[in-house]
Amino acid sequence: MTTRTTRWRLNPTDEMLHQAATALGSSRIVQVLWRLPGPLPERELHAEWQRLDRGLLSRTAAGSAVPGARRKWVAASNTHRPAIDRTPLTPDTALAWADAQALTPLPADSSRLWRLAAAPYAEGCLVSLTVPHFRSDGMGLLHAIAARTPARQPHDSDVTDALGQTTRALTRTLSWLLREPRHRRQDVLRALATLSASGRAPQPASTPRYFSTAVLTVPADTWHDVARRHHGTGNTLLLEIAANLVRTHVPRAHRQDVQVGVPMSLRRCAGDEQANALVVVPLRLPGGAAHHQDLRPTRHATRTLLEHSGAHSATLVPEALWHLLPSRAAAALKAPGAQQTDVVASNFGRAEQDVTRFAGRTAESLALRTMNVPGLVPERARLRASLCLVQSGREMTVTVTGMPDHFGDSAHLRHLVSEEFAAWGLPVRSWWTSTPHPVRKG
């Protein structure tokens, strides 16, 4: 049973994201960008910073002196004060400024918990909030932004948690062994067999690649109309676009399947206080040439995948047992996540009004992206691109990030994404400016 106290305990996704910087040579950052009308006084930015500092973003992981108890989140204060840039930004310099915010270090063991920054932009202001993924997933970040009341840390006993974990580990492991298919048990044995190999000296790896970024907007009505005409949904249209970018621009074996990482939210309500309440499940789509026709096969495959996925998809053994394992064994028995798919496609849905409003102003537009910082090491992860979709008002904002080895710099990536959208008949505009891109279908 999930309670407030268990939601303040670190789950496998939280723990693995904490370890990602060591295992993969990079950590994951979630960034929200607001494009606000009119200037933003410094005192109002500080007021928003103080409000956020009283919420769920300002907490840190604490260990337990009781063996068997999970680590827990404890309230903390962010020592990273708001960053104010007084140099006006332009459509040509805004992305570099946003990158600088994402690249600012926010180490897991420091009191620099998250970063809020603002700079003048056109007649208004650009605001950036960057948060380490281990501290919150995208939906959790949006809920934290919308919250208007301080977070309250629950009273929780480590002894109670340790006893509960041990009991659940014994009972659930026994039933798991009896009902789990043979191939799943073989997956566990193969994962454990990698432990001996992981103890060897690491193989030389190339330098991390910081992804290029394209941020584009599409009228929301048009997005959904195109999806319906192709017998799909707005979400399956996003998944097919993600797969097409890999099919077209990432070298692969002939007709090799494309694995699209689909984040599946495990939040039961808007007030869910887990840091990361999701599991990324791999959707296998056919390889070959880009596909711009019937979305029904993708829609059916997505529905089937999600129906058979859930919290159990995060680990190869029951979660209660996983928490009791030594760290190396636990790392080996975590299901492959987003970094081991070809592309991740995250649909955040419609942003509520309390998210689009910042410091009493309604944003002209909102954008989200997830980034590997300082970058992704190609030999240590399969991921080559990531897409984030969010609706604010009457427009959809799609943020695409891609490895420059395959997609070039941000200007070239923007052109490639615009071509893909044009193939669907989707008119696009740059998020940074109202000028449409003159890219035509075909």
PDB file of N, CA, C and O in Angstrom, residues 4 29 33 36 89 91 101 139 163 183 196 239 244 252-253 261 272 283 315 331 333 370 373 400 406 440:
ATOM      1  N   ARG A   4       1.802   8.333   2.363  1.00  0.00           N
ATOM      2  CA  ARG A   4       2.640   9.528   2.276  1.00  0.00           C
ATOM      3  C   ARG A   4       4.066   9.211   2.683  1.00  0.00           C
ATOM      4  O   ARG A   4       5.028   9.706   2.095  1.00  0.00           O
ATOM      5  N   ILE A  29      18.948  16.186 -16.486  1.00  0.00           N
ATOM      6  CA  ILE A  29      18.387  17.450 -16.011  1.00  0.00           C
ATOM      7  C   ILE A  29      17.034  17.669 -16.689  1.00  0.00           C
ATOM      8  O   ILE A  29      16.870  17.397 -17.885  1.00  0.00           O
ATOM      9  N   LEU A  33      11.011  26.120 -19.391  1.00  0.00           N
ATOM     10  CA  LEU A  33      11.244  27.474 -19.886  1.00  0.00           C
ATOM     11  C   LEU A  33       9.909  28.191 -20.042  1.00  0.00           C
ATOM     12  O   LEU A  33       8.977  27.657 -20.645  1.00  0.00           O
ATOM     13  N   LEU A  36       7.735  34.967 -20.960  1.00  0.00           N
ATOM     14  CA  LEU A  36       6.772  35.845 -20.301  1.00  0.00           C
ATOM     15  C   LEU A  36       6.643  37.180 -21.022  1.00  0.00           C
ATOM     16  O   LEU A  36       7.628  37.705 -21.544  1.00  0.00           O
ATOM     17  N   LEU A  89      18.365  39.053 -24.318  1.00  0.00           N
ATOM     18  CA  LEU A  89      18.533  37.919 -25.224  1.00  0.00           C
ATOM     19  C   LEU A  89      17.816  38.186 -26.540  1.00  0.00           C
ATOM     20  O   LEU A  89      16.892  39.000 -26.612  1.00  0.00           O
ATOM     21  N   PRO A  91      16.495  35.936 -30.369  1.00  0.00           N
ATOM     22  CA  PRO A  91      16.258  34.567 -30.863  1.00  0.00           C
ATOM     23  C   PRO A  91      17.542  33.823 -31.215  1.00  0.00           C
ATOM     24  O   PRO A  91      17.576  32.594 -31.186  1.00  0.00           O
ATOM     25  N   GLN A 101      22.116  27.425 -18.526  1.00  0.00           N
ATOM     26  CA  GLN A 101      21.385  27.111 -17.289  1.00  0.00           C
ATOM     27  C   GLN A 101      21.391  25.604 -17.041  1.00  0.00           C
ATOM     28  O   GLN A 101      21.583  25.144 -15.922  1.00  0.00           O
ATOM     29  N   MET A 139       6.590  15.341 -14.585  1.00  0.00           N
ATOM     30  CA  MET A 139       5.260  15.586 -14.033  1.00  0.00           C
ATOM     31  C   MET A 139       5.351  16.066 -12.589  1.00  0.00           C
ATOM     32  O   MET A 139       4.598  16.945 -12.168  1.00  0.00           O
ATOM     33  N   LEU A 163      11.221  -3.212   8.718  1.00  0.00           N
ATOM     34  CA  LEU A 163      10.400  -4.401   8.951  1.00  0.00           C
ATOM     35  C   LEU A 163       9.437  -4.639   7.798  1.00  0.00           C
ATOM     36  O   LEU A 163       9.255  -5.778   7.341  1.00  0.00           O
ATOM     37  N   HIS A 183      11.521 -17.289 -18.741  1.00  0.00           N
ATOM     38  CA  HIS A 183      12.425 -16.354 -19.421  1.00  0.00           C
ATOM     39  C   HIS A 183      12.743 -15.142 -18.554  1.00  0.00           C
ATOM     40  O   HIS A 183      13.815 -14.565 -18.654  1.00  0.00           O
ATOM     41  N   SER A 196      30.459  -9.977 -12.699  1.00  0.00           N
ATOM     42  CA  SER A 196      31.891 -10.268 -12.760  1.00  0.00           C
ATOM     43  C   SER A 196      32.571  -9.434 -13.824  1.00  0.00           C
ATOM     44  O   SER A 196      33.676  -8.932 -13.629  1.00  0.00           O
ATOM     45  N   LEU A 239       5.093   9.522 -30.928  1.00  0.00           N
ATOM     46  CA  LEU A 239       5.933   8.323 -30.936  1.00  0.00           C
ATOM     47  C   LEU A 239       6.426   7.999 -32.338  1.00  0.00           C
ATOM     48  O   LEU A 239       7.589   7.617 -32.534  1.00  0.00           O
ATOM     49  N   ASN A 244      10.673   8.048 -36.533  1.00  0.00           N
ATOM     50  CA  ASN A 244      11.120   8.484 -37.862  1.00  0.00           C
ATOM     51  C   ASN A 244      12.446   9.225 -37.806  1.00  0.00           C
ATOM     52  O   ASN A 244      13.289   9.082 -38.704  1.00  0.00           O
ATOM     53  N   ARG A 252      21.832   2.347 -38.794  1.00  0.00           N
ATOM     54  CA  ARG A 252      21.371   1.131 -38.122  1.00  0.00           C
ATOM     55  C   ARG A 252      21.495  -0.048 -39.074  1.00  0.00           C
ATOM     56  O   ARG A 252      21.616   0.125 -40.286  1.00  0.00           O
ATOM     57  N   ALA A 253      21.445  -1.241 -38.512  1.00  0.00           N
ATOM     58  CA  ALA A 253      21.388  -2.435 -39.342  1.00  0.00           C
ATOM     59  C   ALA A 253      20.087  -2.419 -40.137  1.00  0.00           C
ATOM     60  O   ALA A 253      19.075  -1.843 -39.699  1.00  0.00           O
ATOM     61  N   GLY A 261      11.518   4.845 -26.068  1.00  0.00           N
ATOM     62  CA  GLY A 261      11.234   4.844 -24.637  1.00  0.00           C
ATOM     63  C   GLY A 261       9.975   5.634 -24.349  1.00  0.00           C
ATOM     64  O   GLY A 261       9.872   6.812 -24.681  1.00  0.00           O
ATOM     65  N   ASP A 272       0.626  13.446  -5.576  1.00  0.00           N
ATOM     66  CA  ASP A 272       1.597  12.377  -5.334  1.00  0.00           C
ATOM     67  C   ASP A 272       2.969  12.996  -5.095  1.00  0.00           C
ATOM     68  O   ASP A 272       3.479  13.740  -5.935  1.00  0.00           O
ATOM     69  N   LEU A 283       9.108   0.633 -26.412  1.00  0.00           N
ATOM     70  CA  LEU A 283       8.148   0.305 -27.467  1.00  0.00           C
ATOM     71  C   LEU A 283       8.935  -0.049 -28.724  1.00  0.00           C
ATOM     72  O   LEU A 283       9.683   0.778 -29.247  1.00  0.00           O
ATOM     73  N   THR A 315      12.152  -3.040 -12.026  1.00  0.00           N
ATOM     74  CA  THR A 315      13.225  -3.923 -11.567  1.00  0.00           C
ATOM     75  C   THR A 315      12.970  -5.346 -12.054  1.00  0.00           C
ATOM     76  O   THR A 315      11.827  -5.736 -12.295  1.00  0.00           O
ATOM     77  N   ALA A 331      22.112  -2.605  -9.030  1.00  0.00           N
ATOM     78  CA  ALA A 331      22.333  -1.914 -10.301  1.00  0.00           C
ATOM     79  C   ALA A 331      22.158  -2.874 -11.473  1.00  0.00           C
ATOM     80  O   ALA A 331      21.599  -2.521 -12.514  1.00  0.00           O
ATOM     81  N   LEU A 333      20.223  -5.461 -11.558  1.00  0.00           N
ATOM     82  CA  LEU A 333      18.855  -5.966 -11.637  1.00  0.00           C
ATOM     83  C   LEU A 333      17.822  -4.860 -11.811  1.00  0.00           C
ATOM     84  O   LEU A 333      16.637  -5.068 -11.609  1.00  0.00           O
ATOM     85  N   THR A 370      14.518  17.512 -21.481  1.00  0.00           N
ATOM     86  CA  THR A 370      15.395  16.744 -20.606  1.00  0.00           C
ATOM     87  C   THR A 370      16.745  16.642 -21.297  1.00  0.00           C
ATOM     88  O   THR A 370      16.822  16.425 -22.504  1.00  0.00           O
ATOM     89  N   VAL A 373      23.762  15.935 -18.820  1.00  0.00           N
ATOM     90  CA  VAL A 373      24.792  16.921 -18.503  1.00  0.00           C
ATOM     91  C   VAL A 373      25.963  16.202 -17.842  1.00  0.00           C
ATOM     92  O   VAL A 373      25.767  15.443 -16.895  1.00  0.00           O
ATOM     93  N   VAL A 400      12.967  18.917 -29.213  1.00  0.00           N
ATOM     94  CA  VAL A 400      13.715  17.755 -29.688  1.00  0.00           C
ATOM     95  C   VAL A 400      15.190  17.981 -29.390  1.00  0.00           C
ATOM     96  O   VAL A 400      15.745  19.022 -29.745  1.00  0.00           O
ATOM     97  N   HIS A 406      24.737  12.667 -35.230  1.00  0.00           N
ATOM     98  CA  HIS A 406      23.728  12.236 -36.190  1.00  0.00           C
ATOM     99  C   HIS A 406      22.856  13.388 -36.701  1.00  0.00           C
ATOM    100  O   HIS A 406      22.385  13.348 -37.843  1.00  0.00           O
ATOM    101  N   ARG A 440       8.622  22.681 -46.832  1.00  0.00           N
ATOM    102  CA  ARG A 440       7.429  22.089 -47.423  1.00  0.00           C
ATOM    103  C   ARG A 440       7.521  20.574 -47.473  1.00  0.00           C
ATOM    104  O   ARG A 440       8.595  20.003 -47.500  1.00  0.00           O
TER     105      ARG A 440
END
